[in-house]
Coordinates of C-alpha atoms in Angstrom, one line a residue:
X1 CA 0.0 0.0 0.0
X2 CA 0.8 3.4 -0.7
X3 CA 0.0 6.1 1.6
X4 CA 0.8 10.2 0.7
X5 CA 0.4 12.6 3.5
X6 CA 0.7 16.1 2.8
X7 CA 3.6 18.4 4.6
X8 CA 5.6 21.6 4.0
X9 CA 8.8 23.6 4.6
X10 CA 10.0 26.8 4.6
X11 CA 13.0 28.2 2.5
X12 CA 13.8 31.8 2.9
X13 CA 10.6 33.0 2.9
X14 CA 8.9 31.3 0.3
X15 CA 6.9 28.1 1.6
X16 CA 6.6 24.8 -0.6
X17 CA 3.6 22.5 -0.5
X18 CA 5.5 19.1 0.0
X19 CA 3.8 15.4 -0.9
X20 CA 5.3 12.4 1.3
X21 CA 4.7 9.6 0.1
X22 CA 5.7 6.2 1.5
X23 CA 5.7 2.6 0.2
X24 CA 6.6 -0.5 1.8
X25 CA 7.5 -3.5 0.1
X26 CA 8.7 -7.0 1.2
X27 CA 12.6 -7.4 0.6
X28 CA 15.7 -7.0 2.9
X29 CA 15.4 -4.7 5.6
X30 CA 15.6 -0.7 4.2
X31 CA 14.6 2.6 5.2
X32 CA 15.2 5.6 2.1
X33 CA 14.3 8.7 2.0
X34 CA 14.4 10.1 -1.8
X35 CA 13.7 13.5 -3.2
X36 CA 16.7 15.6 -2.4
X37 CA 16.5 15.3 0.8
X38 CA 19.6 17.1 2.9
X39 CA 21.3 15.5 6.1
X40 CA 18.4 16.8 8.7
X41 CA 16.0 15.0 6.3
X42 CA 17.8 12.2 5.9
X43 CA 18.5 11.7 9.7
X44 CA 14.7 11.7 9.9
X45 CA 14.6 8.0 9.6
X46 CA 16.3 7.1 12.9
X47 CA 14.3 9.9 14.8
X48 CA 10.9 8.5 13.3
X49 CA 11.7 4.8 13.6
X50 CA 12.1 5.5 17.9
X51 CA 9.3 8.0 18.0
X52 CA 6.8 5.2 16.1
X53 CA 8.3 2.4 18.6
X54 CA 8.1 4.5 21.6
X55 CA 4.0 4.9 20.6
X56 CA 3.2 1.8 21.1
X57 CA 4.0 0.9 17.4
X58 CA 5.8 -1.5 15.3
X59 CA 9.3 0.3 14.5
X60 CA 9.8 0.8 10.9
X61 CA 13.0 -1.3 11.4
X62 CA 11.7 -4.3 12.5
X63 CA 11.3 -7.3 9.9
X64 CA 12.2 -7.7 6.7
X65 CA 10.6 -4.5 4.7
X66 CA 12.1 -2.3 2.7
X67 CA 10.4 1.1 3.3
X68 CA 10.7 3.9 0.7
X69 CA 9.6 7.3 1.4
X70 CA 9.7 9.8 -1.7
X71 CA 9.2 13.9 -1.1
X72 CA 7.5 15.1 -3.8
X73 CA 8.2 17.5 -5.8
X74 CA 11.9 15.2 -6.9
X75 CA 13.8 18.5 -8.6
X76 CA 13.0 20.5 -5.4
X77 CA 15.8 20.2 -2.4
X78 CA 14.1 19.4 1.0
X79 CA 15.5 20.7 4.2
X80 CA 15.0 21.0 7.9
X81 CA 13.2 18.0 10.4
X82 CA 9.0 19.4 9.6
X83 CA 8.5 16.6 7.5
X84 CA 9.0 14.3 10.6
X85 CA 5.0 14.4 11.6
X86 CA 4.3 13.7 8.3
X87 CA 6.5 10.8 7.2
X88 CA 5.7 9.0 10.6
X89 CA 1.9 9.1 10.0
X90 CA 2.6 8.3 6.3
X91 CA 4.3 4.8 7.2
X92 CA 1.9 4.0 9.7
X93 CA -1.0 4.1 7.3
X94 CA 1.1 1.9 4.7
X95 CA 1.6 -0.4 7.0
X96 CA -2.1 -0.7 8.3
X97 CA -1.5 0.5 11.4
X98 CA -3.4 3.2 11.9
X99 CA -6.6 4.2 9.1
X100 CA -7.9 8.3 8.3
X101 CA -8.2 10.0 5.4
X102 CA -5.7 12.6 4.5
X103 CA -7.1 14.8 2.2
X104 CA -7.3 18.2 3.5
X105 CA -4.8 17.3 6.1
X106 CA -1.5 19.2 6.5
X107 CA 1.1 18.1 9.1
X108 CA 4.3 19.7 10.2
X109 CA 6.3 18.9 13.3
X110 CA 9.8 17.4 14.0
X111 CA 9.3 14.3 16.5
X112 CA 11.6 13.9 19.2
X113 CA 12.4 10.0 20.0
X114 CA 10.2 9.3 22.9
X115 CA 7.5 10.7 20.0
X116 CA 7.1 14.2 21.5
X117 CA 6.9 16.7 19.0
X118 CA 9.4 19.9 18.9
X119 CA 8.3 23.2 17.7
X120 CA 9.4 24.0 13.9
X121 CA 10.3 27.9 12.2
X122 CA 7.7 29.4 9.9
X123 CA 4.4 28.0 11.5
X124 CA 2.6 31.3 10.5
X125 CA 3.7 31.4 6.5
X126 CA 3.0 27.3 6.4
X127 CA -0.9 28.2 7.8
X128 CA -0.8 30.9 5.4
X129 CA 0.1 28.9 2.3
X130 CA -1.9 26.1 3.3
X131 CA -5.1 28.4 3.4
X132 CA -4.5 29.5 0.4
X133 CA -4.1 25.7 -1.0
X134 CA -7.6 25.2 0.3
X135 CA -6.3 22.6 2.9
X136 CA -8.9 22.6 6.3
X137 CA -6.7 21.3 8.8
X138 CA -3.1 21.9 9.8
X139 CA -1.5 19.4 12.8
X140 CA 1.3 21.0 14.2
X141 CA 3.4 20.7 17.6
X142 CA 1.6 22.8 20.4
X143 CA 4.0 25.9 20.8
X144 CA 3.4 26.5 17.3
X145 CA -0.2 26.9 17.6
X146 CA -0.9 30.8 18.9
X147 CA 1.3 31.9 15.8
X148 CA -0.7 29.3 13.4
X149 CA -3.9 30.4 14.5
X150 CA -3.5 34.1 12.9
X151 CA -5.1 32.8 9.8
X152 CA -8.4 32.8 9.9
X153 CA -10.8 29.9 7.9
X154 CA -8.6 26.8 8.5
X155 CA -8.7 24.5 12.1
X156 CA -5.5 24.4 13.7
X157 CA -4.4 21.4 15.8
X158 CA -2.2 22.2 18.5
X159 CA -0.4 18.2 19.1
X160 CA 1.9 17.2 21.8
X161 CA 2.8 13.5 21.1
X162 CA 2.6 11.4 17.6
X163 CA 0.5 9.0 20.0
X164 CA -1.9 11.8 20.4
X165 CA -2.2 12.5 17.0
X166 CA -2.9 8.6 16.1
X167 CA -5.7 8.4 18.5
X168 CA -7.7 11.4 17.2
X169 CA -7.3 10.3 13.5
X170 CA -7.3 6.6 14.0
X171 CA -9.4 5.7 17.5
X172 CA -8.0 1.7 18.1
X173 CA -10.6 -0.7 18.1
X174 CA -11.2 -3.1 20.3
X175 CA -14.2 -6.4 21.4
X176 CA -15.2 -6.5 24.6
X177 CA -16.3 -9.6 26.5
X178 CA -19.7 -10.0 25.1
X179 CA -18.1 -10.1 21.5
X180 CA -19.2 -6.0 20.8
X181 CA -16.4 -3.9 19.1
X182 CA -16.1 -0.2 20.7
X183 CA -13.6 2.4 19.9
X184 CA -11.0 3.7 22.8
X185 CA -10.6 7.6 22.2
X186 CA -8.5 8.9 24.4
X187 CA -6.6 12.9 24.5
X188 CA -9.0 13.8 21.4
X189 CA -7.4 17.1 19.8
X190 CA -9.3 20.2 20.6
X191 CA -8.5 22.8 17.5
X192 CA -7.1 26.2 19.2
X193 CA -8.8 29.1 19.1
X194 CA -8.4 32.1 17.1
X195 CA -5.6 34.3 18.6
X196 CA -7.0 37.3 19.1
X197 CA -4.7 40.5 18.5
X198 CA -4.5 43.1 20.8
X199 CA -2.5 46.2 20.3
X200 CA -1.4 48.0 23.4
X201 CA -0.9 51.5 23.7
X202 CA 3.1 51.5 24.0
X203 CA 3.4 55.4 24.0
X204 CA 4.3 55.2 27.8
X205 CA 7.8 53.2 26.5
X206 CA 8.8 50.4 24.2
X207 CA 10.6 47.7 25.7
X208 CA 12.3 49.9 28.4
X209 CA 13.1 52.1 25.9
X210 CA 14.4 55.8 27.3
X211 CA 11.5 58.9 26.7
X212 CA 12.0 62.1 25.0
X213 CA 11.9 64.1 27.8
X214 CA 14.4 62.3 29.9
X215 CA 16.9 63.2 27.2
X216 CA 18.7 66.6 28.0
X217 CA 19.1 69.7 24.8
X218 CA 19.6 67.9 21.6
X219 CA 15.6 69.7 20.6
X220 CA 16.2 69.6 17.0
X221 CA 17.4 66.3 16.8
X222 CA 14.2 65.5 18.6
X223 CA 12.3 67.3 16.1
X224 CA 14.1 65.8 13.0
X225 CA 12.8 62.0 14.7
X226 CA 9.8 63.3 14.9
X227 CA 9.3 64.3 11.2
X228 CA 11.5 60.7 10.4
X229 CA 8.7 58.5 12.6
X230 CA 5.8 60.9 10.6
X231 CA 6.4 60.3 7.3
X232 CA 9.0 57.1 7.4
X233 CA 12.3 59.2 7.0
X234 CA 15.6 57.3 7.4
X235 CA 17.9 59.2 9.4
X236 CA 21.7 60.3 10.4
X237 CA 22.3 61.6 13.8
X238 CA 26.2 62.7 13.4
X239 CA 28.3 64.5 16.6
X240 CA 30.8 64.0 19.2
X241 CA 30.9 60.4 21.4
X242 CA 28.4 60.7 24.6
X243 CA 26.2 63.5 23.4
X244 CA 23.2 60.8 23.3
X245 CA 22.8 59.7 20.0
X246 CA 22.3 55.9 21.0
X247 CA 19.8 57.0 23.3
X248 CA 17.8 58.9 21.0
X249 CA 17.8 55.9 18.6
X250 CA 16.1 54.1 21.2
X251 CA 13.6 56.2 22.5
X252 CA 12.9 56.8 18.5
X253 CA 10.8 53.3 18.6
X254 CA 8.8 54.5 21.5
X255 CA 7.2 57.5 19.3
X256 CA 7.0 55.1 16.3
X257 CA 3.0 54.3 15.1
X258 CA 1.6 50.5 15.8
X259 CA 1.4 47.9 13.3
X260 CA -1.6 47.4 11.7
X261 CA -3.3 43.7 12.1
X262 CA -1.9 43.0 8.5
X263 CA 1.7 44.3 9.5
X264 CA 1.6 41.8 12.8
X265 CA 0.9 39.2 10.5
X266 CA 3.5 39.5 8.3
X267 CA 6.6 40.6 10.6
X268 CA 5.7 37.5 13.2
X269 CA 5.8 35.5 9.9
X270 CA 9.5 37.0 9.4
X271 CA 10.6 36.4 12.4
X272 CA 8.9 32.9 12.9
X273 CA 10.5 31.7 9.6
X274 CA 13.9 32.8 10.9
X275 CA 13.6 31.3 13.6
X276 CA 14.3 33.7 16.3
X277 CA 10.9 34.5 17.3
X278 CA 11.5 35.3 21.1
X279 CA 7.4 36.3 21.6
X280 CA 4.1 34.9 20.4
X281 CA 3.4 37.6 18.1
X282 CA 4.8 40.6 17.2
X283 CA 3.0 43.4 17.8
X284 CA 5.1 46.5 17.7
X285 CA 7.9 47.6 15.1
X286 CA 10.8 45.1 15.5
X287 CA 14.1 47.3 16.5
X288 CA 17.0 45.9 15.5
X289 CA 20.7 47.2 16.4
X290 CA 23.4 44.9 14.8
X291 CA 27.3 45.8 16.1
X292 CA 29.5 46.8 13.4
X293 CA 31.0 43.8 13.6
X294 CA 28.6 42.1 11.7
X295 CA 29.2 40.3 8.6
X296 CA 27.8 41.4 4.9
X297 CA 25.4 37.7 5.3
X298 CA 23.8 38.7 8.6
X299 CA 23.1 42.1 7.7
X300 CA 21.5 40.9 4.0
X301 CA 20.9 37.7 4.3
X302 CA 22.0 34.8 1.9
X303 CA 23.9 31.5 2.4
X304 CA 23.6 28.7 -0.1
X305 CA 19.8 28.4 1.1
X306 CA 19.5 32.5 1.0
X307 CA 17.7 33.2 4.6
X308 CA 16.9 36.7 6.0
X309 CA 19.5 39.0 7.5
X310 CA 19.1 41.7 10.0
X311 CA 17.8 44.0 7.0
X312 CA 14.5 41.9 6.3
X313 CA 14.2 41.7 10.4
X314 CA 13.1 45.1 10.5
X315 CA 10.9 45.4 8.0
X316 CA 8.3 47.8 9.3
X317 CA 10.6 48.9 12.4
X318 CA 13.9 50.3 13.0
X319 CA 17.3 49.6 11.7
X320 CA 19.6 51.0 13.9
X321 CA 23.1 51.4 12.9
X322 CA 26.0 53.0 15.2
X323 CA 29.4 53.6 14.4
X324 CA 27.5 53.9 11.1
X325 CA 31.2 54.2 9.0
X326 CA 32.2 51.3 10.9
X327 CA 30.6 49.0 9.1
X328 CA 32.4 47.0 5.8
X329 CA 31.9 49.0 3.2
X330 CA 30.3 46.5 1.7
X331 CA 27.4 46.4 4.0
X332 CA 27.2 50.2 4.3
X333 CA 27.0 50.0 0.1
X334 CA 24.2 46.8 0.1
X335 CA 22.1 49.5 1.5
X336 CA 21.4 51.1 -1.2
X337 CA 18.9 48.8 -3.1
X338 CA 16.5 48.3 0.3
X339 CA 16.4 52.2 1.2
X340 CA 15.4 52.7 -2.7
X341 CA 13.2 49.9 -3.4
X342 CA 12.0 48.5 0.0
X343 CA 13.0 45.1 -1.3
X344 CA 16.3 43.4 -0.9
X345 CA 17.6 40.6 -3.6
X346 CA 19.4 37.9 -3.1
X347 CA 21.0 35.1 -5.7
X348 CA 22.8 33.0 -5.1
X349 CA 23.8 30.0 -7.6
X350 CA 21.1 28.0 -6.4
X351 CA 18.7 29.6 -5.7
X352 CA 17.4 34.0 -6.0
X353 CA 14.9 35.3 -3.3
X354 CA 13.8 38.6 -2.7
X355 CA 13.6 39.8 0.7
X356 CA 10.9 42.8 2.3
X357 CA 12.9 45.4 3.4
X358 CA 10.7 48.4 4.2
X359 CA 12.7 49.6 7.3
X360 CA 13.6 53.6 8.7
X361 CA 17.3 53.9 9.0
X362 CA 18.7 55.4 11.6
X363 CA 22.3 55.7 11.7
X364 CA 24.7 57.4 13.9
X365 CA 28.5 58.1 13.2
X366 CA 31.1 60.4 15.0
X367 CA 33.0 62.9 12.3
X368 CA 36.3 61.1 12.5
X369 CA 37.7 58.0 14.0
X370 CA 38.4 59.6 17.4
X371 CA 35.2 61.3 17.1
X372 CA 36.1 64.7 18.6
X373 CA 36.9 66.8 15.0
X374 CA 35.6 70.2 15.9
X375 CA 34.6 69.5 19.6
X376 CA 34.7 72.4 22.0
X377 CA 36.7 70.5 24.9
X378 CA 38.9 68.2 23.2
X379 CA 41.3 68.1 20.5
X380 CA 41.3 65.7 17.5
X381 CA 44.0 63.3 17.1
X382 CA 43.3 61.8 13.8
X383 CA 45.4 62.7 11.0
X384 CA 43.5 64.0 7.5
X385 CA 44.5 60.7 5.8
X386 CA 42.7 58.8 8.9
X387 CA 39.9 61.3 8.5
X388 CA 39.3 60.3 4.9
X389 CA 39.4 57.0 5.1
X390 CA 36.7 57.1 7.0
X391 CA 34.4 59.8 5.8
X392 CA 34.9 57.3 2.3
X393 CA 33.2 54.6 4.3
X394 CA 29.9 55.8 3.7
X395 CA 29.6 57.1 -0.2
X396 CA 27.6 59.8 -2.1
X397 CA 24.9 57.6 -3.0
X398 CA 24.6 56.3 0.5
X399 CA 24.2 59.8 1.4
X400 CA 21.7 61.0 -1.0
X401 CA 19.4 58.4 0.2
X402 CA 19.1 59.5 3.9
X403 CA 16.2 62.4 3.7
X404 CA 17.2 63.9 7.4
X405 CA 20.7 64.5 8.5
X406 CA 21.1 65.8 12.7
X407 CA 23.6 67.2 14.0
X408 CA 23.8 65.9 17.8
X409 CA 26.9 68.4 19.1
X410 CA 27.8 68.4 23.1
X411 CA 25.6 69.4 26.0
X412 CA 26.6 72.2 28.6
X413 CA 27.4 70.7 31.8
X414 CA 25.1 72.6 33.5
X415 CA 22.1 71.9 31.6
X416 CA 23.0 68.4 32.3
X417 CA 21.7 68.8 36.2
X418 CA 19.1 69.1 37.9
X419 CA 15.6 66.6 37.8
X420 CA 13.2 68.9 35.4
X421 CA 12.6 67.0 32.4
X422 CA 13.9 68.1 29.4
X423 CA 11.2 68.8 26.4
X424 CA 8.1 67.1 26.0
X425 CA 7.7 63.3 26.8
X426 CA 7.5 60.3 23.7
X427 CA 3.6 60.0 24.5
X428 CA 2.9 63.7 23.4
X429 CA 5.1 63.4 20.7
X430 CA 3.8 60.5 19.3
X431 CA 0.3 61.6 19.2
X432 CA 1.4 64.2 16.8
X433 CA 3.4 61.3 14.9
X434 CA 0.4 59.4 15.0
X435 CA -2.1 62.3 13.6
X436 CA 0.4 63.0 10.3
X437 CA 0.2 59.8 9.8
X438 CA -3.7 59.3 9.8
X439 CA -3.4 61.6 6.7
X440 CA -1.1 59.6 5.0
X441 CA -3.3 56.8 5.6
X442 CA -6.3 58.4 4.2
X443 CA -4.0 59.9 1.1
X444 CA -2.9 56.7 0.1
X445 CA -6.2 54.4 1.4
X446 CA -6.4 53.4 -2.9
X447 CA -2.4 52.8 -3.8
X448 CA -0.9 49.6 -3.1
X449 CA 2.6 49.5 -1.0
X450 CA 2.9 53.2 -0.1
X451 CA 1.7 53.8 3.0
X452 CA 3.7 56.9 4.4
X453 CA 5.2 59.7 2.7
X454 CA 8.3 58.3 2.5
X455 CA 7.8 55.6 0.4
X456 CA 6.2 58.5 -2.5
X457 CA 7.1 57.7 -6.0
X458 CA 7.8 60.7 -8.4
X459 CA 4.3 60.4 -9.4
X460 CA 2.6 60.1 -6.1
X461 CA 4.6 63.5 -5.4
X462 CA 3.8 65.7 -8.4
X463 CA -0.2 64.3 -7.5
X464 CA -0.2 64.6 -3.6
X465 CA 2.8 67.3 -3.0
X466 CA 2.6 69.9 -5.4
X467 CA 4.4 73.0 -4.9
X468 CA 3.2 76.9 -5.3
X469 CA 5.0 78.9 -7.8
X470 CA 7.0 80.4 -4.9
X471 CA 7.3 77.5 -3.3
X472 CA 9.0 75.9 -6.9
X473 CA 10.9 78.7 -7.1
X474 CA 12.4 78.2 -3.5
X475 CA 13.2 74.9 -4.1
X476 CA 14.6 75.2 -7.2
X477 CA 17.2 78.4 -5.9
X478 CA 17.9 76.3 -3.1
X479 CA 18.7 73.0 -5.4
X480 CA 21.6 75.2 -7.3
X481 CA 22.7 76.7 -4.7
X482 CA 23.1 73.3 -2.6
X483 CA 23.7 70.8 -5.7
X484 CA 20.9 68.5 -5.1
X485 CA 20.6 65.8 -7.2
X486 CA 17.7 64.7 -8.6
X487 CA 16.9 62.0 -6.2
X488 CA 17.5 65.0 -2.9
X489 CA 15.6 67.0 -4.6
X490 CA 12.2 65.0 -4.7
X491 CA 13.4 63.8 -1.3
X492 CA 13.3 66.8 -0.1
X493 CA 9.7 67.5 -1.6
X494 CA 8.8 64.5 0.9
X495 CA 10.3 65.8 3.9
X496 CA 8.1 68.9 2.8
X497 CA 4.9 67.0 2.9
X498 CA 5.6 65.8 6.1
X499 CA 6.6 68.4 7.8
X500 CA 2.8 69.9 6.3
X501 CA 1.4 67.0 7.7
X502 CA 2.8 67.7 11.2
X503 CA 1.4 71.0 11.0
X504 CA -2.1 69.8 10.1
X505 CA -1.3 72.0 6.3
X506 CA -3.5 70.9 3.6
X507 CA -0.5 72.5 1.5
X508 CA 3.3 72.6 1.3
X509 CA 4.1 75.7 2.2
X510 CA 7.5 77.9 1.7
X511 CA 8.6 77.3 5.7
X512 CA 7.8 73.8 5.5
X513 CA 10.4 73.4 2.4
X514 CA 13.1 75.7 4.2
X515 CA 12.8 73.5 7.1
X516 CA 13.2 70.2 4.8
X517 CA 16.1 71.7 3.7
X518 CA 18.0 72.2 6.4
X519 CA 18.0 68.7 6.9
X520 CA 20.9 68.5 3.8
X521 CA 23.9 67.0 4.8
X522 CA 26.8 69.8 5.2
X523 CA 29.8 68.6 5.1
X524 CA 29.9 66.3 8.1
X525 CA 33.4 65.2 7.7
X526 CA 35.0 68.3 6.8

């Protein structure tokens, strides 16, 4: 007999629909697992033959059998242990042991050998491919379940054992005394409920992350996050070491808006199918802060199997760079296709992927190595050579694709005492974030993928940010005299609309464009 049981798996982010199919035959004892399988797949086959033999079964590798279980599609390479549910359930209804019907059934899971099963990476984008399949049911380990049950219109079985499992598909059969057959149930699987999403007001502090107003001076770099969070901005915060720019990148996330029920879904998928999903769902904008350290593959992602890098983690959050110049080169330059396009791609010789990389930048770099060029209480000890070396780190592209540039310079001593708060807290900021952005929301309620100002095309901005004659004019003097390129220049147009937005202006008006302006870099390493 032939059994097929359906399964999946995830590679990068793309999730493939996989058949198992097993056949037993009689013949010298064999167990093979075909289908390009690699060495987690292929291991299955000891995992699976103690997990069935621990569940009261016959073990696969018992008797003289020969057991051949092919993953279907054959050209497609199989990875990872979620195919361990299936293929264990798939040998067990070859060899008569157990009797259901599969169609409509999905199962994922890696068994452990006492036939336990151990929660698996991309729970969420399996459900969500399976719904889409028109599958009704997905078995999957237990832990798994509050992620899987995001998507709505298909039962999710949360499972704890492969015993479990057998017992709610297959009850066992047994006669009684007087001769009458009955079926023994027992641990039937009750399908989890819908996982309700609730988002929580987090204007009071994100993850311990440091308000506004505890911050000392540094008001227009508080203003420049403002307008950034507003209308989705990336952002530089240049200046002397110790003059807070760390801790204004961290008390950015608490002024940033929500996700929206969509946006939960699709960063816990992210973050599930990476594997490092620390939470049962995600409901705020991921932050992540990688060292300079960090290698061009965990910042981009790829590998031979290309996964996610830190980029695609913060999609919809915050990509927090210090030491910004720090960074290879070639990291700081593999920027430039995300901050563009909101997409990263990755090829490889075996495979391509592209990535979602809709992120705010926020980087932070000293103006030389020693980071005191031009500080008021201590001299530089770089030499010009040192100096640009490093101000080549980050190039003139890289530069023209950052809309807000801060300077962050040193705080007085004495404005550094005392325990009056300093400016206006995250919450009241972020009201004022979150208001700009209800008018992008309602100005771009009928495009698809642009949902802040930042993320305009140059036709969204000649339709929804025109200029005044005077206002054209201004820019125009302004672009000369500054040598904008074309890209600053409808960058700056943004910025503009933004900064209208924060002001409640139906229209871009001349001080909103001088402000936008300002934000120019000027030579920051000179």
């Amino acid at each position: 007999m032939v059994a097929k049981i359906n399964s999946a798996q995830i590679v990068g982010l793309k999730t493939d629909i996989v058949d198992v199919e097993v056949d037993i035959n009689r013949g010298l004892q064999s167990f093979n697992i075909v289908g390009l399988p690699d060495k987690a797949v292929a291991e299955a086959k000891d995992r699976i033959n103690s997990a069935i033999k621990n569940s009261g079964f016959k073990a696969p590798q018992k008797g003289n059998k020969k057991v051949i279980v092919s993953l279907a599609p054959a050209n497609l390479r199989k990875e990872g242990s979620t195919f361990d549910l299936a293929i264990a359930l798939g040998y067990l209804l070859a060899a008569g042991e157990i009797k259901f019907d599969p169609k409509q059934k999905l199962f994922i899971g890696e068994l452990a050998l006492d036939g336990s099963l151990r929660s698996i990476a991309g729970a969420l984008l399996i459900a969500q491919k399976a719904k889409e399949k028109g599958f009704a049911e997905i078995y999957l380990p237990a832990d798994n379940a509050t992620e899987a049950a995001l998507i709505r219109d298909i039962t999710i079985y949360p499972c704890q054992t492969l015993k479990q499992i057998t017992n709610h598909l297959s009850p066992k059969i047994e006669e009684g005394d007087d001769g009458d057959r009955y079926s023994i149930r027992t641990r039937t699987i009750s399908p989890a409920p819908e996982t309700k999403i609730e988002i929580k007001d987090e204007s009071a502090g994100w993850r311990n992350a440091s308000d506004f107003a505890e911050i000392r001076g540094q008001q227009t770099a508080k203003r420049g996050l403002e307008i950034a969070a507003a209308g989705g901005h990336n952002v530089a915060m240049y200046g002397p070491p110790g003059t807070g720019k760390t801790m204004l990148a961290r008390a950015f996330t608490a002024i940033m808006p929500p996700l929206s029920i969509d946006e939960i879904i699709e960063v816990t998928g992210i973050h599930s199918a990476s594997g490092v999903l620390s939470e049962e769902l995600i409901t705020h904008p991921p932050f992540r802060s990688p060292h300079h350290t960090s290698s061009y593959v965990s910042l981009v992602g790829g590998g031979a199997w290309p996964k996610p890098g830190e980029i695609t983690m913060a999609h919809r959050g915050v990509l927090f760079l210090d030491e910004f110049p720090e960074f290879d080169k070639k990291v700081i330059e593999s920027l430039r296709q995300p901050l563009e396009d909101k997409v990263i791609s990755v090829a490889r010789a075996r495979s391509s992927i592209n990535f979602p990389a809709s992120f705010i930048l926020v980087a932070a770099l000293n103006p030389c190595p020693c980071g005191f060029k031009g500080s008021r209480v201590k001299e530089c000890t770089c030499t010009q050579s040192q100096i640009q070396k490093y101000s080549r780190k980050v190039s003139g592209p890289i530069i023209d694709r950052i809309d807000i540039w801060l300077d962050v310079p040193q705080i007085n001593h004495e404005d550094l005492s005392g325990n009056k708060p300093s400016g206006e807290p995250s919450q009241k900021i972020r009201e004022r974030v979150l208001a700009a952005r209800a008018h992008q929301t309602k100005r771009f309620y009928d495009i698809k993928n642009i949902n802040n100002n930042g993320e305009m095309g140059v036709k969204e901005i000649k339709k929804y940010a025109p200029l005044t004659d005077s206002s054209s004019k201004l820019l125009n003097d302004s672009a000369k005299r500054l040598n904008l390129s074309a890209r600053a220049y409808h960058r700056v147009i943004k910025l503009a609309r933004t900064i209208a937005d924060l002001a409640n202006s139906p229209n871009i008006k001349d001080e909103h464009l001088l402000e936008a302006l300002q934000y120019r870099p000027k030579n920051i390493f000179e």
